[in-house]
mmCIF file of C-alpha atoms and ligand atoms in Angstrom:
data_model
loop_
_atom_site.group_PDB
_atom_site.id
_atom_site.type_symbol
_atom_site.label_atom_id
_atom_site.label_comp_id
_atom_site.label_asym_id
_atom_site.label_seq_id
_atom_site.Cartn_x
_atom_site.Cartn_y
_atom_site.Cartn_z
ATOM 1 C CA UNK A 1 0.000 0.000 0.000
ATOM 2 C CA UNK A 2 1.224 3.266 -1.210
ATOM 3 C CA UNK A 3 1.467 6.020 1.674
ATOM 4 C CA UNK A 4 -0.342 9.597 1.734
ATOM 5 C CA UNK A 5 2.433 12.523 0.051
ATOM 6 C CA UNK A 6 3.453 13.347 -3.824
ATOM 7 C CA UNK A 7 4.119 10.828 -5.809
ATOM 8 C CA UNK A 8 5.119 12.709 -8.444
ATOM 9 C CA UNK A 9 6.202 15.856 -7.501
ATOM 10 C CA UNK A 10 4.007 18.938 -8.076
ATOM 11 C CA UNK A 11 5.731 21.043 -10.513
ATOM 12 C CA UNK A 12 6.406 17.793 -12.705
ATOM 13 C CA UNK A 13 2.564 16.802 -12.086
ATOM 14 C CA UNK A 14 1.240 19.882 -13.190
ATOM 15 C CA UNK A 15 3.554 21.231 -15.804
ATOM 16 C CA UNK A 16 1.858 22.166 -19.354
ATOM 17 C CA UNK A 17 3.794 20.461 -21.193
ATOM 18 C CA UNK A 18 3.993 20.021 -25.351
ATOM 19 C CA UNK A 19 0.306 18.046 -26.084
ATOM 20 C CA UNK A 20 -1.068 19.050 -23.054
ATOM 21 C CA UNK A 21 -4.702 18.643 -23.582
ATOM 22 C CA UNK A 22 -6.850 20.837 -21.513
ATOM 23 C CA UNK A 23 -10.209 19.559 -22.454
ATOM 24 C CA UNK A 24 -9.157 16.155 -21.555
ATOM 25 C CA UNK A 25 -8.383 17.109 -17.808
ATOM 26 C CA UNK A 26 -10.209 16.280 -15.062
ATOM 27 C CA UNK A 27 -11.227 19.405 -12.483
ATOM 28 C CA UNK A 28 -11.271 16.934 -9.732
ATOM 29 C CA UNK A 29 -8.612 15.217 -10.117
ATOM 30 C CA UNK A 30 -5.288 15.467 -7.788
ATOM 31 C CA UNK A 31 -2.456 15.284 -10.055
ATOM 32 C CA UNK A 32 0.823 13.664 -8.207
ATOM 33 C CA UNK A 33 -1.158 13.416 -4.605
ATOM 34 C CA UNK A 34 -2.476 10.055 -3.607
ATOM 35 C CA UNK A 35 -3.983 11.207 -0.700
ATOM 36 C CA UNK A 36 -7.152 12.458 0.333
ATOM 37 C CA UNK A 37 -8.338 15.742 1.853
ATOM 38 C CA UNK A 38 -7.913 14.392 5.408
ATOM 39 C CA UNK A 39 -4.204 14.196 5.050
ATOM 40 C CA UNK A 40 -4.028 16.914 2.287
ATOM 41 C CA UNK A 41 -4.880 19.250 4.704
ATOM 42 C CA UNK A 42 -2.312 18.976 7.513
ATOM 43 C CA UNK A 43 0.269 18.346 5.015
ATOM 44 C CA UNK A 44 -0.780 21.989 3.655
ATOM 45 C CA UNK A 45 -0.378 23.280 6.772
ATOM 46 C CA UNK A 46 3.532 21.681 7.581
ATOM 47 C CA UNK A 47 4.392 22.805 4.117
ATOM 48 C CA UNK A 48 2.569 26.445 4.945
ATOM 49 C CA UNK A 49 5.245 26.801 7.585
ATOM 50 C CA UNK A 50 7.749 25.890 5.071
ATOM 51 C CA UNK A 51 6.538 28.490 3.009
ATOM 52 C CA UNK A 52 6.945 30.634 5.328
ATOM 53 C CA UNK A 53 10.481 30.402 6.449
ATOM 54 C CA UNK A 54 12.027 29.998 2.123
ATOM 55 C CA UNK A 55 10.090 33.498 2.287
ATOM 56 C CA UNK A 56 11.863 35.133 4.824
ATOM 57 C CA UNK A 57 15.096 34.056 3.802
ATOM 58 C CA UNK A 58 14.328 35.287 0.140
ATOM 59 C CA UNK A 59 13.407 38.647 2.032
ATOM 60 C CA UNK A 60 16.440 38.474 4.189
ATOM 61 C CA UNK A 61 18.222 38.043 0.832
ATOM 62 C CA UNK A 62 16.479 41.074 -0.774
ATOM 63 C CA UNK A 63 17.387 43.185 2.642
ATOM 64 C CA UNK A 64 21.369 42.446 1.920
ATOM 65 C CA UNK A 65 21.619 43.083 -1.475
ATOM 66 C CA UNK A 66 20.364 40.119 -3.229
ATOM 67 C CA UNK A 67 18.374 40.276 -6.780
ATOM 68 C CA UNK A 68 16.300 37.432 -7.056
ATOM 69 C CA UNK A 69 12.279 37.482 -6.126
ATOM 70 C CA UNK A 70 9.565 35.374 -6.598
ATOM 71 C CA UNK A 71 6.256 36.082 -8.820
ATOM 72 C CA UNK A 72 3.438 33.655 -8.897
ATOM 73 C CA UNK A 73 0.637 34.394 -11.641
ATOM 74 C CA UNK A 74 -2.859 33.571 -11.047
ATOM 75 C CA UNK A 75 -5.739 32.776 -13.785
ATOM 76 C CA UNK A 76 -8.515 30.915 -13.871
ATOM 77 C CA UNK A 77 -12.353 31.499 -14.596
ATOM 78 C CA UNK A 78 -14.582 32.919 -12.115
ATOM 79 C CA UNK A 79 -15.012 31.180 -8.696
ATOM 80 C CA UNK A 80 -12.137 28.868 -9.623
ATOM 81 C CA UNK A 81 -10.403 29.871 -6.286
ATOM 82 C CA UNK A 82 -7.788 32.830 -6.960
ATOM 83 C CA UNK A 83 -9.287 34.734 -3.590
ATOM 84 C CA UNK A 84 -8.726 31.392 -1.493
ATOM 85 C CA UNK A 85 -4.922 30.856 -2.836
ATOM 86 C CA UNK A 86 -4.189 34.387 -1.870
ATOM 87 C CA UNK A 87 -6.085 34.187 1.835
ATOM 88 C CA UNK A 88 -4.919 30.477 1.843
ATOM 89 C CA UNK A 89 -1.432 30.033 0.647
ATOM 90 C CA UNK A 90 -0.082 33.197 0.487
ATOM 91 C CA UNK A 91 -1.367 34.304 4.022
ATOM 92 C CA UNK A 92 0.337 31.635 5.586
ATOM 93 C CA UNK A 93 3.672 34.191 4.930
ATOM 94 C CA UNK A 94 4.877 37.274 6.224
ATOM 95 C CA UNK A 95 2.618 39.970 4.251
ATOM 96 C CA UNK A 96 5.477 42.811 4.619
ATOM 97 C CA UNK A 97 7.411 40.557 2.171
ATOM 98 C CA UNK A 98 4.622 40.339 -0.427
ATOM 99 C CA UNK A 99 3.865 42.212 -3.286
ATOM 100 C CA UNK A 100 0.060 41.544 -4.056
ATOM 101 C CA UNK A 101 -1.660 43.307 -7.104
ATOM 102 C CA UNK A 102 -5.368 42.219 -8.620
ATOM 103 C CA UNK A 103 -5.938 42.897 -12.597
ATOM 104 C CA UNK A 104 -9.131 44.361 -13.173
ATOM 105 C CA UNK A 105 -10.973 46.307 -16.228
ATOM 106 C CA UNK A 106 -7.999 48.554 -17.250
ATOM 107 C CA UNK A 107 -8.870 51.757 -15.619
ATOM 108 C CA UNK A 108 -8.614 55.367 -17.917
ATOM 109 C CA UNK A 109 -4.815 55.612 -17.546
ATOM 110 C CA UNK A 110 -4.020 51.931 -17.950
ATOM 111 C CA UNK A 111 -5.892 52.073 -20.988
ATOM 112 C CA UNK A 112 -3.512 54.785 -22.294
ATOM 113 C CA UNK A 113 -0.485 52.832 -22.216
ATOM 114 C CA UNK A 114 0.865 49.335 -23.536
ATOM 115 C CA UNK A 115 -0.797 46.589 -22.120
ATOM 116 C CA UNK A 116 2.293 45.726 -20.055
ATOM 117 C CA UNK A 117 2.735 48.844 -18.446
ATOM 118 C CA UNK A 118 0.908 47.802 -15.297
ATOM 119 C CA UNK A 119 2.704 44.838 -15.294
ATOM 120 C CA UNK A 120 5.620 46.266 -15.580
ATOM 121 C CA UNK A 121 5.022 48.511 -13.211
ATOM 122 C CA UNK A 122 3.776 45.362 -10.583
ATOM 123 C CA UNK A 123 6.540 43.295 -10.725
ATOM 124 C CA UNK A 124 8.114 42.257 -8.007
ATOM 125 C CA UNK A 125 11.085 43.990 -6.128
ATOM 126 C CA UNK A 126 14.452 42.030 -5.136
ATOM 127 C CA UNK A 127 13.607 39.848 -2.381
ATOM 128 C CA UNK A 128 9.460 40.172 -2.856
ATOM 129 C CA UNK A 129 7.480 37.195 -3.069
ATOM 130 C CA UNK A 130 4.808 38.899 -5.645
ATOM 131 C CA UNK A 131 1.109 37.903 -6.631
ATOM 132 C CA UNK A 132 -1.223 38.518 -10.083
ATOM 133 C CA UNK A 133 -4.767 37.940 -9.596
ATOM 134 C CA UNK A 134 -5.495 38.118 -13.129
ATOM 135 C CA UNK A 135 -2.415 39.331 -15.195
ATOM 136 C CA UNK A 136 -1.320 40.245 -18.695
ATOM 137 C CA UNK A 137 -3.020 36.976 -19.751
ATOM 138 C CA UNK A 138 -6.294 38.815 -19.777
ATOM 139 C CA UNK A 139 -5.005 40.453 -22.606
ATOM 140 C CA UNK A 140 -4.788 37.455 -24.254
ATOM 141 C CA UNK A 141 -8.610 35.791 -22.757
ATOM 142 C CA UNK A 142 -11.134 37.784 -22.044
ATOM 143 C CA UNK A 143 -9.885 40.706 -24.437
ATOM 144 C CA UNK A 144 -9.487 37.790 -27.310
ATOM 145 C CA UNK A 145 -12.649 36.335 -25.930
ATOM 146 C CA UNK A 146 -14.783 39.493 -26.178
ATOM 147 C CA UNK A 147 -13.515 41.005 -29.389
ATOM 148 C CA UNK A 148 -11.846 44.068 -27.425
ATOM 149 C CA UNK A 149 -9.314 44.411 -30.158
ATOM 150 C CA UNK A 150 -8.803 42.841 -33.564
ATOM 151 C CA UNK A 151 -7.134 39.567 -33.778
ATOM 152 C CA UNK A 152 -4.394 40.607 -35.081
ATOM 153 C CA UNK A 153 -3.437 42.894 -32.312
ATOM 154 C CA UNK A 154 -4.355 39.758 -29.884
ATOM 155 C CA UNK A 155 -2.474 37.181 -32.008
ATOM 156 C CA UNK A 156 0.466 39.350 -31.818
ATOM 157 C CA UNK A 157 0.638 39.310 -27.624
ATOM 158 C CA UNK A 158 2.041 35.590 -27.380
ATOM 159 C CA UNK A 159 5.550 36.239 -28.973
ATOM 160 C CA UNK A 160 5.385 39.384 -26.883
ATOM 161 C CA UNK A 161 4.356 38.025 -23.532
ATOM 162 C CA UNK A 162 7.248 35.270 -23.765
ATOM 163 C CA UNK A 163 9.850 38.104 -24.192
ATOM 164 C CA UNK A 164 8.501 40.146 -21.996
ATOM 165 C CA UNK A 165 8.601 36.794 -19.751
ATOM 166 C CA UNK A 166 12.145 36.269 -20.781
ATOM 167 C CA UNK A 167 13.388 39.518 -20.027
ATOM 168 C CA UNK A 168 11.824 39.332 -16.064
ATOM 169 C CA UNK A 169 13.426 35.656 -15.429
ATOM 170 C CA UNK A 170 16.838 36.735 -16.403
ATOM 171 C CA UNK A 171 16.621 40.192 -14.374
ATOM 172 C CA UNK A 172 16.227 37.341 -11.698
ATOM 173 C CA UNK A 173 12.372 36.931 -10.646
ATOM 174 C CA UNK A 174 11.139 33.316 -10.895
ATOM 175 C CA UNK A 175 7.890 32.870 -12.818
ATOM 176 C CA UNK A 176 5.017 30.537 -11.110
ATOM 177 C CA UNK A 177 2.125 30.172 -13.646
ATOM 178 C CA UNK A 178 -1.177 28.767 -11.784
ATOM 179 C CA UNK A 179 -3.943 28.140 -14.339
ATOM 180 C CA UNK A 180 -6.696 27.512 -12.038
ATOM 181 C CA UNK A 181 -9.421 25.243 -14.319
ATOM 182 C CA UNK A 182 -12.590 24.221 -12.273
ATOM 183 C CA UNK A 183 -15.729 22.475 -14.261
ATOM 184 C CA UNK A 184 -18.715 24.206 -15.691
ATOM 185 C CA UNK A 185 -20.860 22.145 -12.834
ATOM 186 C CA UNK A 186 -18.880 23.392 -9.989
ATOM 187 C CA UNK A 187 -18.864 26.741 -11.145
ATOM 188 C CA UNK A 188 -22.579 26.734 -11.101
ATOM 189 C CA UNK A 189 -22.549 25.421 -7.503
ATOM 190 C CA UNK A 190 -20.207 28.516 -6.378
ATOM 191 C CA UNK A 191 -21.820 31.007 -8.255
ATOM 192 C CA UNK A 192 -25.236 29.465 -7.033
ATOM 193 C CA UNK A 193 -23.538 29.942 -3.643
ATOM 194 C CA UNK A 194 -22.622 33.087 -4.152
ATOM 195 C CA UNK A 195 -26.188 34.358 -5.015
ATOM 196 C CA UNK A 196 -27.725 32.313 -1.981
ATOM 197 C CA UNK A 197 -25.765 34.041 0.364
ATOM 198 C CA UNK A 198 -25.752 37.898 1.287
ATOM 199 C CA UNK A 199 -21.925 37.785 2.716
ATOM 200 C CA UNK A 200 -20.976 36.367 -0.715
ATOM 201 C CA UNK A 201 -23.060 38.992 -2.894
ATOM 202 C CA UNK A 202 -20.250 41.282 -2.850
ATOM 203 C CA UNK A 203 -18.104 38.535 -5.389
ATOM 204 C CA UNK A 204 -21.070 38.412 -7.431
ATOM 205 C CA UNK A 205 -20.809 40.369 -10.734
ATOM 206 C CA UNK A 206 -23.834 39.992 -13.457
ATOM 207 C CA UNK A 207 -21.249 39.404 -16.105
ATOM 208 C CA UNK A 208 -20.141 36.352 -14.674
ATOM 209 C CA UNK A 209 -22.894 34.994 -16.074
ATOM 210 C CA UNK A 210 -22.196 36.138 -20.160
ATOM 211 C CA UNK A 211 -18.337 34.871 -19.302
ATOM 212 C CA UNK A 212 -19.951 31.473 -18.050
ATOM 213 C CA UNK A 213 -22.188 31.480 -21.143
ATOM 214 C CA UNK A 214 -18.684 31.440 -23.436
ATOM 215 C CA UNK A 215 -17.504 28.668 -21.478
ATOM 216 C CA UNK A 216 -15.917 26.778 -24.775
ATOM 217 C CA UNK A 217 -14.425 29.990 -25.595
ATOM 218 C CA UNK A 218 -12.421 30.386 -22.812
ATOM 219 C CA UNK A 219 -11.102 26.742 -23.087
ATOM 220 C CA UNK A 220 -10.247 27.775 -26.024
ATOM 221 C CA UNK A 221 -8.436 30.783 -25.016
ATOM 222 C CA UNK A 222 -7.042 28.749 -22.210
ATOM 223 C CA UNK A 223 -5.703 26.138 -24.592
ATOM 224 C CA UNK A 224 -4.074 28.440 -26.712
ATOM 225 C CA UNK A 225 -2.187 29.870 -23.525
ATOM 226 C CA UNK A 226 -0.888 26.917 -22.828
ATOM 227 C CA UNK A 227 0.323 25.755 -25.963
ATOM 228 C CA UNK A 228 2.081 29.375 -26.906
ATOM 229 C CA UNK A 229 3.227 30.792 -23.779
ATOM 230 C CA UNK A 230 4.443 27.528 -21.635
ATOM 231 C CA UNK A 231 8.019 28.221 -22.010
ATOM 232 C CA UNK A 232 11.006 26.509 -20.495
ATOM 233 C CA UNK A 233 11.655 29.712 -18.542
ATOM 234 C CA UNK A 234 8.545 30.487 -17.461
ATOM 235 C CA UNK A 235 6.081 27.271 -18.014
ATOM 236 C CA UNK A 236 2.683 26.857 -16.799
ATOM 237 C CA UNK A 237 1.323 24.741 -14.328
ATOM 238 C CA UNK A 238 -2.484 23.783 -14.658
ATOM 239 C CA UNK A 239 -4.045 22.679 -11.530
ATOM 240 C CA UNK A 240 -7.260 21.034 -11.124
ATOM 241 C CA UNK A 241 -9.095 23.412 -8.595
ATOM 242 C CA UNK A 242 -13.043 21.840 -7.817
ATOM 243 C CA UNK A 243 -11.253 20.325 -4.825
ATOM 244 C CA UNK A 244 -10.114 23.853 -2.951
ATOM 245 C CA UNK A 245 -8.009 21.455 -0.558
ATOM 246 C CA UNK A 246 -6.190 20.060 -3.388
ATOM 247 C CA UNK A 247 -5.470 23.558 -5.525
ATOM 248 C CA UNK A 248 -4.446 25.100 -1.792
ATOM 249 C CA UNK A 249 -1.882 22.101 -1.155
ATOM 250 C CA UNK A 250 -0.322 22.185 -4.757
ATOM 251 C CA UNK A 251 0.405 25.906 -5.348
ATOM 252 C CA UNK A 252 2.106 26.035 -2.021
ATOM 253 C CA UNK A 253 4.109 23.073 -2.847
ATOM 254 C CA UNK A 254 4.578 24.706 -6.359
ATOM 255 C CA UNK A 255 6.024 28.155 -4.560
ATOM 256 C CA UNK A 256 8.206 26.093 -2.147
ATOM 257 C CA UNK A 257 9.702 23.738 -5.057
ATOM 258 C CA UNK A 258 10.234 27.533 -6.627
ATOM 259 C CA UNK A 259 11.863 29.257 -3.844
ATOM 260 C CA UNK A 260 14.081 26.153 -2.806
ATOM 261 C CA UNK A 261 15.107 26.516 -5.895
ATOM 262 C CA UNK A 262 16.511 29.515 -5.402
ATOM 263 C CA UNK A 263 19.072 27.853 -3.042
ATOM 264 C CA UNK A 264 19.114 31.161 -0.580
ATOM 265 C CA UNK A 265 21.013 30.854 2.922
ATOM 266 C CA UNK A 266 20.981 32.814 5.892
ATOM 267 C CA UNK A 267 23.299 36.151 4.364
ATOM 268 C CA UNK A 268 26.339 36.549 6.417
ATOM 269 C CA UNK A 269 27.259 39.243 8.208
ATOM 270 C CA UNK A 270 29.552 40.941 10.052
ATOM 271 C CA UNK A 271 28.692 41.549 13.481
ATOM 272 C CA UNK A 272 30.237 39.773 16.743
ATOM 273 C CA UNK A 273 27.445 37.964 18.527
ATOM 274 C CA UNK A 274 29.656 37.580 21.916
ATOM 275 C CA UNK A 275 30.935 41.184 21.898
ATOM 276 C CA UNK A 276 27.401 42.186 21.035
ATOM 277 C CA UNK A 277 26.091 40.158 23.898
ATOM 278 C CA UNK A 278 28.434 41.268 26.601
ATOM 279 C CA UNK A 279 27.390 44.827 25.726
ATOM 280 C CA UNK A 280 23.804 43.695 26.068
ATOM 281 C CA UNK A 281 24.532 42.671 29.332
ATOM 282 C CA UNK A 282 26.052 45.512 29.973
ATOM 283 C CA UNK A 283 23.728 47.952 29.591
ATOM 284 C CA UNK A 284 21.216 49.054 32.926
ATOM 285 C CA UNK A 285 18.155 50.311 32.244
ATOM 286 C CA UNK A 286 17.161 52.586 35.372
ATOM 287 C CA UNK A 287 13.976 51.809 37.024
ATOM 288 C CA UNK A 288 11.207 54.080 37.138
ATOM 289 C CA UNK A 289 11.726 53.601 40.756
ATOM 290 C CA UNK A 290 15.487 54.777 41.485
ATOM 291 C CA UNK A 291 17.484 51.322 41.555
ATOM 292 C CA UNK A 292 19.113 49.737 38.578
ATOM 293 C CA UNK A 293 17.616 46.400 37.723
ATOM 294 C CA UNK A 294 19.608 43.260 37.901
HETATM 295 P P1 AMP B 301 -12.417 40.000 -10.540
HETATM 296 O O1 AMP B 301 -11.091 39.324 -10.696
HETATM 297 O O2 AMP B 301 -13.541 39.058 -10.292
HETATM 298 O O3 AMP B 301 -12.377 41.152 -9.610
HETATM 299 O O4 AMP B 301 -12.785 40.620 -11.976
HETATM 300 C C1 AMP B 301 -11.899 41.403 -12.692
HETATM 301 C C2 AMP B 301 -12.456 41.566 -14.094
HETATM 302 O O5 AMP B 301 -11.539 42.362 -14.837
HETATM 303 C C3 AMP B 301 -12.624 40.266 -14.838
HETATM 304 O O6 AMP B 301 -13.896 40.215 -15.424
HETATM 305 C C4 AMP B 301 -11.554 40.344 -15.912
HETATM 306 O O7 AMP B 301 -11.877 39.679 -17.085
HETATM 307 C C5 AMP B 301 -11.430 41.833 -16.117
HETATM 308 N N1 AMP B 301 -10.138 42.188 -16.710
HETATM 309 C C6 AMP B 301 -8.916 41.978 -16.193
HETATM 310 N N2 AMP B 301 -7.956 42.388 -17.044
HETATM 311 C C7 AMP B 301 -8.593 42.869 -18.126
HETATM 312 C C8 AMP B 301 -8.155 43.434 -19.349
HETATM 313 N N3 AMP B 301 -6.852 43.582 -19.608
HETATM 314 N N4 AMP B 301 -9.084 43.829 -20.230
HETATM 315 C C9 AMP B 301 -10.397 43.685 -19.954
HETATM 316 N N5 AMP B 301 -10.885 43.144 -18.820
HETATM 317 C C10 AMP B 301 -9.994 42.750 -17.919
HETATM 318 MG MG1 MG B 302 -15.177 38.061 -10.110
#
């Protein structure tokens, strides 16, 4: 009998490789995990804490000079979970070393630059673990989805995104693509949820509804991610998300595979811990009262 863990590890589990067939994949599956949620769930957690500490070395790093940050990318249709990684996975970390940023509608001035320029201007700093909720992959979904510009100018945005992509990994950022890809019948559920409950109407937006209704579209869209912009520096990893458990364990095994990649240690420094301590010792704080304390 096989025991509970990754039997294949996650990034090699996930990875969108050449062929990979996103129709074909099941939303409920647990790709490289042969355990269920019982033990997914404290193994999360352990590997939470390990998430933790890899990020406070790679901010330790970015406080002595180091270059080299951490950006994971999330997509995935509506209700497919991007809020819950974020509270989930990344709030198991120290939030003054993350660099979160959501992608909405392009506001006035966004829309008055290059579609990058927010990105750009997003990207992580040395020794930031950084987030996308939504990305510059919109630009390539819903705006190819809707008809917001003419093909052309869509079809164009693959070469450009894996340059762009290209250019970010060797400045020294590691990329972490997340496609989150729930089915059309648990959508339904969560958006059903969503509408049955008044402390979930605030996630509810009409037009989820006309994106669900181009459901084939978006695989579509989806597909054609994957199969132009999984590159060898930046590939994506797709990760079946109607079990939240399941999505929450992989992308934080996915950022700790990432940042122990990294192969960060403590930095050195300079200072003399037993000098240091004997003038701690030293030092007497008067009391409020008149005598020194011991
Ligand atoms: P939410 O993530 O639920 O807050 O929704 C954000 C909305 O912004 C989604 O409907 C996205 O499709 C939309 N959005 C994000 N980026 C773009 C973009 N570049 N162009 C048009 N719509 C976008
Ligand atoms: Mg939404």
């Amino acid at each position: 009998m096989g025991h509970d863990g990754w039997q294949v590890p996650a990034p090699q589990a996930l990875r969108a490789g050449p062929g990979f067939d996103l129709a074909a994949l099941d939303r409920a599956s647990t790709p490289g995990w042969s355990g269920d949620r019982e033990a997914g769930e404290p193994h999360a957690a352990a590997r939470g804490e390990r998430l933790a500490e890899l990020q406070e070395l790679l901010f330790a790093h970015g406080r002595t000079g180091g270059t080299r940050s951490v950006l994971l990318v999330l997509q995935g249709l509506d209700t497919a979970g991007k809020g819950g990684i974020v509270r989930h996975v990344i709030g198991a970390v120290d939030p003054q070393g993350v660099m979160l940023r959501s992608f909405g509608v392009p506001t006035e001035e966004e829309r008055a630059h290059h579609y990058l320029w927010r990105i750009r201007q997003s990207l992580p700093r040395p020794g930031y673990l950084g987030v996308f909720d939504r990305s510059h992959y919109e630009d390539v979904l819903v705006v190819r989805v809707a008809g917001l510009v003419p093909p052309e100018v869509w079809q164009a945005r693959y070469a450009e995104i894996n340059a762009f992509e290209e250019e970010v990994t060797a400045s020294g950022t590691v990329v972490v693509k997340v496609a989150l890809a729930i089915s059309p019948d648990e959508q339904a559920a969560r958006l059903r949820e969503r509408l049955e409950r008044p402390d979930k109407h605030w996630k509810y937006n009409p037009g989820d509804l006309d994106v669900r209704a181009q459901w084939p579209a978006y695989e579509e869209a989806y597909q054609a991610v994957l199969d132009r912009t999984s590159t060898d520096v930046a590939p994506w990893y797709v990760v079946p998300a109607d079990r939240k458990w399941y999505a929450r364990l992989a992308v934080t095994e996915l950022l700790v595979h990432a940042l122990e990649g990294l192969e960060l240690s403590w930095p050195p420094s300079d200072i003399d811990p037993a000098a240091e301590l004997a003038r701690l010792d030293a030092i007497r704080i008067p009391q409020p009262g008149g005598a020194a304390a011991d």
